[in-house]
Structures are given as structure tokens and as C-alpha cells.
XYZ file of C-alpha atoms in Angstrom:
358
model
C -179.922 31.218 -27.357
C -177.504 31.433 -24.421
C -180.384 32.412 -22.128
C -181.770 28.882 -22.253
C -180.478 26.263 -19.768
C -177.813 23.762 -20.793
C -178.332 20.001 -20.177
C -176.232 20.274 -17.003
C -178.344 23.181 -15.758
C -181.537 21.258 -16.551
C -180.292 18.382 -14.389
C -179.701 20.806 -11.512
C -183.258 22.082 -11.962
C -184.556 18.509 -12.058
C -182.894 17.710 -8.719
C -184.709 20.616 -7.100
C -188.020 19.583 -8.670
C -187.657 16.029 -7.369
C -186.846 17.254 -3.868
C -189.991 19.415 -3.986
C -192.100 16.425 -5.044
C -192.571 17.642 -8.628
C -192.363 15.304 -11.619
C -189.510 15.359 -14.111
C -189.869 14.212 -17.713
C -187.349 11.887 -19.400
C -187.443 11.367 -23.171
C -185.620 8.829 -25.330
C -186.289 7.411 -28.803
C -189.871 8.636 -28.885
C -190.685 7.349 -25.397
C -191.742 9.722 -22.625
C -191.443 8.844 -18.947
C -192.648 10.880 -15.984
C -190.574 10.512 -12.837
C -191.528 11.227 -9.237
C -189.252 10.589 -6.276
C -190.790 7.890 -4.096
C -189.769 9.892 -1.038
C -192.486 12.423 -0.238
C -194.980 11.386 -2.907
C -198.555 12.581 -2.228
C -201.906 10.922 -2.895
C -202.869 13.709 -5.328
C -199.768 13.251 -7.458
C -200.105 9.471 -7.364
C -203.678 9.808 -8.623
C -202.517 12.130 -11.412
C -199.810 9.648 -12.369
C -202.388 6.869 -12.729
C -204.381 9.091 -15.121
C -201.368 9.319 -17.462
C -200.053 5.768 -17.353
C -199.474 2.656 -15.278
C -196.825 3.552 -12.680
C -194.065 1.208 -11.595
C -191.729 1.709 -8.678
C -188.093 1.595 -9.804
C -185.653 0.529 -7.071
C -182.029 -0.570 -7.030
C -181.030 -4.223 -6.939
C -179.645 -3.599 -3.426
C -183.089 -2.621 -2.150
C -184.711 -5.376 -4.213
C -182.517 -7.971 -2.507
C -183.789 -6.853 0.897
C -187.405 -6.967 -0.314
C -186.956 -10.344 -2.037
C -188.087 -8.722 -5.305
C -186.662 -9.990 -8.587
C -184.337 -7.534 -10.347
C -184.684 -8.786 -13.927
C -182.838 -5.708 -15.209
C -179.653 -6.402 -13.266
C -179.062 -3.276 -11.206
C -182.704 -2.160 -11.284
C -186.035 -3.738 -10.372
C -189.361 -2.417 -11.683
C -192.129 -3.219 -9.184
C -195.693 -3.180 -10.469
C -197.963 -1.120 -8.256
C -201.000 -3.037 -6.944
C -204.307 -1.359 -7.767
C -204.855 -0.478 -4.120
C -201.312 0.830 -3.529
C -201.308 4.291 -1.975
C -198.570 6.788 -1.106
C -197.959 5.063 2.240
C -197.390 1.736 0.443
C -194.791 3.346 -1.821
C -193.050 4.988 1.135
C -192.875 1.691 3.031
C -191.351 -0.126 0.071
C -188.799 2.625 -0.581
C -187.800 3.292 3.039
C -186.417 0.399 5.143
C -187.193 1.994 8.514
C -190.222 -0.285 8.992
C -188.706 -3.442 7.489
C -188.347 -5.230 10.821
C -191.859 -4.212 11.928
C -193.406 -5.459 8.674
C -190.892 -7.908 7.161
C -193.376 -9.508 4.741
C -194.077 -6.607 2.394
C -194.482 -8.666 -0.731
C -194.787 -10.699 -2.712
C -193.836 -8.249 -5.418
C -194.495 -8.566 -9.128
C -191.647 -7.069 -11.140
C -191.444 -6.228 -14.827
C -189.148 -8.297 -17.019
C -190.234 -7.171 -20.499
C -189.237 -3.948 -22.203
C -186.378 -1.571 -21.503
C -185.413 -0.303 -18.067
C -183.149 2.417 -19.473
C -185.376 5.311 -18.426
C -185.956 3.768 -15.012
C -182.193 3.469 -14.533
C -181.698 7.155 -15.324
C -184.600 8.029 -13.010
C -182.870 6.313 -10.081
C -179.598 8.072 -10.881
C -181.392 11.421 -10.836
C -183.086 10.730 -7.510
C -179.796 9.561 -6.012
C -178.055 12.728 -7.180
C -180.722 14.735 -5.307
C -179.758 12.857 -2.096
C -183.191 11.275 -1.852
C -183.988 7.613 -1.278
C -182.991 5.692 -4.438
C -186.520 4.832 -5.533
C -188.618 6.497 -8.222
C -192.175 6.213 -9.452
C -191.993 5.995 -13.244
C -194.957 6.058 -15.593
C -194.971 6.150 -19.379
C -197.378 8.296 -21.368
C -198.052 11.743 -22.733
C -199.434 14.915 -21.188
C -201.128 17.720 -23.044
C -198.869 20.435 -21.646
C -195.273 20.006 -20.473
C -194.242 23.671 -20.457
C -194.069 23.899 -16.647
C -192.127 20.636 -16.213
C -188.390 20.020 -16.540
C -187.821 17.872 -19.619
C -184.558 15.947 -20.005
C -183.130 13.798 -22.774
C -182.292 10.497 -21.115
C -179.078 9.720 -23.008
C -177.641 13.193 -22.478
C -178.626 13.077 -18.811
C -177.022 9.684 -18.240
C -173.754 10.821 -19.815
C -173.729 14.005 -17.750
C -174.344 12.092 -14.516
C -171.385 9.825 -15.283
C -168.996 12.721 -15.836
C -167.132 14.442 -12.996
C -168.377 17.953 -12.350
C -166.332 20.927 -13.508
C -165.293 23.074 -10.530
C -164.629 26.807 -10.587
C -162.802 28.605 -7.823
C -165.097 31.315 -6.483
C -162.985 32.970 -3.824
C -160.041 32.493 -1.497
C -159.181 34.159 1.775
C -156.757 33.986 4.669
C -158.044 32.100 7.732
C -155.701 31.848 10.748
C -156.131 28.409 12.326
C -155.308 26.991 15.741
C -152.763 24.666 14.101
C -151.259 27.394 11.921
C -151.861 31.081 11.397
C -150.836 30.604 7.756
C -154.181 29.177 6.653
C -155.928 29.990 3.391
C -159.349 28.723 2.332
C -160.313 28.216 -1.322
C -164.011 27.744 -2.199
C -164.916 25.811 -5.354
C -168.395 25.695 -6.867
C -169.343 22.850 -9.239
C -170.956 23.826 -12.516
C -173.647 21.168 -12.062
C -175.334 23.022 -9.216
C -174.023 20.688 -6.504
C -172.618 21.606 -3.116
C -169.509 23.749 -2.861
C -166.215 22.133 -1.862
C -163.454 23.672 0.212
C -159.666 23.410 0.107
C -157.710 24.585 3.137
C -154.096 25.336 2.274
C -151.610 25.694 5.109
C -148.393 27.587 4.478
C -147.061 27.910 0.941
C -146.487 24.363 -0.295
C -144.005 23.927 -3.140
C -146.030 22.809 -6.180
C -143.017 20.893 -7.544
C -142.876 18.531 -4.534
C -145.344 16.059 -3.011
C -147.605 17.937 -0.595
C -148.968 16.472 2.632
C -152.666 16.133 1.813
C -155.880 14.850 3.321
C -158.930 13.994 1.183
C -161.728 14.353 3.728
C -165.444 13.874 3.138
C -167.710 16.123 5.184
C -169.110 14.468 8.306
C -171.418 16.803 10.196
C -171.876 14.402 13.088
C -168.178 13.648 13.518
C -166.509 16.899 12.446
C -168.952 19.310 14.105
C -170.749 17.393 16.857
C -167.861 15.136 17.867
C -169.816 11.911 17.291
C -168.247 8.766 18.738
C -169.883 6.531 16.102
C -167.069 7.199 13.604
C -163.451 8.342 13.482
C -163.997 11.243 11.063
C -163.631 14.124 13.504
C -160.479 12.631 14.999
C -158.968 12.110 11.552
C -159.744 15.692 10.539
C -158.084 17.125 13.639
C -155.066 14.821 13.364
C -154.568 15.721 9.695
C -154.661 19.469 10.399
C -152.284 19.051 13.333
C -149.818 17.147 11.132
C -149.940 19.912 8.522
C -149.424 22.507 11.252
C -146.333 20.689 12.515
C -144.870 20.521 9.003
C -145.793 24.117 8.307
C -147.620 23.241 5.107
C -150.259 20.960 3.685
C -153.578 20.774 1.857
C -156.918 19.669 3.287
C -159.549 18.832 0.653
C -162.921 19.089 2.416
C -165.516 17.601 0.084
C -169.263 17.913 0.605
C -169.951 14.198 0.183
C -171.714 13.526 3.472
C -172.428 9.941 4.459
C -170.137 8.446 1.805
C -172.014 10.440 -0.800
C -175.634 9.637 0.172
C -176.379 12.898 1.992
C -177.061 13.708 5.625
C -180.719 12.602 5.709
C -179.908 9.181 4.247
C -176.912 8.920 6.553
C -179.262 9.365 9.510
C -181.493 6.678 8.032
C -178.439 4.413 7.916
C -177.687 5.253 11.554
C -181.243 4.241 12.491
C -180.714 0.912 10.749
C -177.444 0.464 12.620
C -179.444 0.892 15.835
C -181.476 -2.110 14.641
C -178.314 -4.219 14.439
C -177.096 -3.752 10.862
C -173.529 -2.684 10.152
C -172.680 0.376 8.058
C -172.445 -1.524 4.761
C -175.612 -3.549 5.371
C -177.484 -0.355 6.257
C -176.462 1.293 2.981
C -177.577 -1.768 1.022
C -180.982 -1.900 2.746
C -181.488 1.739 1.786
C -180.686 0.865 -1.818
C -177.192 2.379 -2.006
C -173.801 0.879 -2.704
C -171.127 0.643 0.009
C -169.697 3.997 -1.045
C -171.356 6.501 -3.398
C -168.616 9.155 -3.309
C -166.848 10.497 -6.400
C -163.192 10.815 -5.417
C -162.360 12.309 -8.830
C -163.387 15.660 -7.354
C -160.381 15.694 -5.032
C -157.931 15.122 -7.858
C -159.583 17.866 -9.913
C -159.260 20.422 -7.105
C -155.594 19.551 -6.552
C -154.833 20.072 -10.228
C -156.652 23.400 -10.244
C -154.409 24.558 -7.415
C -151.281 23.415 -9.263
C -150.472 20.210 -7.353
C -149.454 17.030 -9.173
C -148.160 14.812 -6.349
C -149.169 14.163 -2.739
C -148.273 12.394 0.455
C -151.799 11.232 1.126
C -153.027 10.870 4.702
C -155.513 8.013 4.494
C -156.250 4.456 5.576
C -158.313 3.869 2.429
C -156.380 2.324 -0.517
C -159.268 3.278 -2.848
C -158.336 6.934 -2.429
C -154.758 6.166 -3.442
C -155.894 4.264 -6.538
C -158.285 7.060 -7.507
C -155.630 9.756 -7.197
C -153.203 7.811 -9.343
C -155.890 6.965 -11.908
C -156.636 10.704 -12.227
C -152.989 11.631 -12.786
C -152.033 12.629 -9.223
C -148.885 10.843 -8.057
C -149.110 9.421 -4.529
C -145.513 9.311 -3.348
C -146.495 8.025 0.102
C -149.588 6.810 1.926
C -149.458 8.304 5.412
C -151.507 6.237 7.916
C -154.061 8.103 10.007
C -154.964 5.693 12.809
C -156.798 7.776 15.396
C -160.217 7.970 17.019
C -160.772 4.384 18.149
C -163.240 4.142 21.043
C -165.634 1.505 22.432
C -168.583 2.977 20.495
C -166.972 2.826 17.023
C -164.896 -0.331 17.378
C -167.330 -2.447 15.344
C -167.711 0.316 12.742
C -163.950 0.441 12.182
C -163.807 -3.358 12.044
C -166.384 -3.320 9.221
C -164.389 -0.630 7.380
C -161.364 -2.895 7.508
C -163.097 -6.171 6.601
C -165.650 -4.953 4.044
C -164.198 -1.725 2.662
C -160.510 -2.640 2.668
C -159.290 0.095 5.007
C -155.856 -0.531 6.493
C -156.319 -0.131 10.247
């Protein structure tokens, strides 16, 4: 029946459940795994998990490297919970904020037998909910699953690897300080994720390369004027350039903190205060250097009828992504603004570790 949720809609429901601290069920080849996000786990739910099966804490290899835990499964490590492990123990292993205060958290015993496939999907789910990339996973059966979200692991993994389908919800005229000929298009992804915005200035000719900026949301830089990054300065400079030309397209994507979400971004900032650079902070949290999906930008351009751009960016990865998704990049337009004494090291790391051309 069409009234029942699709696999994509079930994943959206699962994200909400995980953020609320509820378990999600993953099934594959007769195996059933219960998944709880490590972030926010309670003693009651941990006790209930132990009644069903023997929980393990699934973390990424990035986090495992920091903890000196062996990741026998490559990108995932499955840490056995000690018998006396409580919710605070799980939180301390998952969250690096106390690493320097208690550097010797191990030694950790990690699983090397059996499949980590369900654990891998569990981490992907938790990541997609913008929670810390660590999940409590326990195998077993429960008498009644009717109130829990149940996902098929293979279908879920495929869906998480696919770019979301975006539907334009509305558009409206918005006069801007750089141009009164502004129009905002709002796109909503079918997977229940955050809405994305395209700001079109003027009436760009769809048959010619349009001046474009692919900009990831940065609340601290764009709204608060943070001096830790150059995001706000780049946003303003891009809009000013479009205003001067009389046309352009700003793609404003809700992929805060390079795709890890605002809360995790603030965790990364706290780690930077401890002396780690932006890439090292992401790794200690368990994330990759950059978790964004730039395919979204190309999809939105196509939906608005654009096939070629003059892309304002210092990041060659954005150029490669656009071209890989069928958007011609006729020119990379440098956007070197926003340097100040407080972000000098940050920009140096972007150049040396992330390949930005500065």
C-alpha cells in the first residue's frame, strides 16, 4: 500500500529515532542488530541492550586510531564493552572532549571474527543524523518490534550511498543589497534532510556558463562573522561579484561543518582550542576530512537548467565533482578573501592538507 513508508522514508524516521535515543533495528540475511547512538545513551537503555545481547561499540577507524584500538574491519572497529562499562564509559570513548584529561582510556579489546557489515551501516546511519560517529550494536531478537523502526541493511546502505533527489518547493523574489534582481529557490530533499537554497541574481542565460558559487552553510562565519574561517567573507565576495556582473547563481547547501553538522563542528572547534588543526579535530571525532556530498550542487544546477559554470572556488575538489556530474566548469574563479591573524593557520591547513589553492 502507498500509505506505508518507503525505504528512504524509513531511513528518515530512523535518523529521528537515533537523535531521540531510541534504538533502530537492522536486518540482513537472517541476522538482527539493534542500534543505539552512543551519543546520549542512558543507563536504562544500556541495561535493556544487555538483556537482548552482548553490545559492542562500533567506531570509525579514524576514532580507533586516536584510541589506539585495533580496527580489524578496515574502516570500522568493534570494541567489546567491559562488564562494568556504563553510559559514561561509552560517552567518553565516543567523544574526544576528555581525551587529553584521560589519555589512557584503554586498552581496548576489539572483535576480529564475524561480519562488521551491520556495524558499518549503523555508523553510516548515525553519521547521517549528525551525531557522533559511534553506535552501540547488539545482536539478538526481541519479542515485539512493532514500535521500532526496522530497516533492511543492504537497502539502507545503497540508499545512503545515493545522492538525494531534490524537489523545488517554492521560489520568490528577494531584493538584495548587491542586486534588487534576486530570486530565491528552495529545494527539499526526498530523504528528509535539510532544505537547500539557490539564490539566482538577474536572469542568467542557460546556454552560457554562469558565474556560480557552491557554498556550504557556515552559521558561525556567515551569520556571526566568525574570524576562525573565511566562509563569511567568501559568501559576501561571491554575492558582490554576481551583483557587479548583474547575474549569477549562489548554491547555499545545508552541509554545516563540512557535512558533520553544527554540534560536531563545535566539538571540532573545542579540539582546535586544545591545539589540533581542523583536519586532526575531524579525525579525532571519527570523521573524514570532509563529509560533504558535492553532488547536490550539480543536481540543483541541472534542475534550474544550467549545464556550465564559471565556478568561484579555491577548492579543486569542487571543480572535479562538477565535471564528474556533467556540469562543465569553463573557468575556476579564485576567491581569495577573509585572511586575518585568527584564521591564518586554518587557511594554511586547508592549502596543505585539503589541496585548496590559496
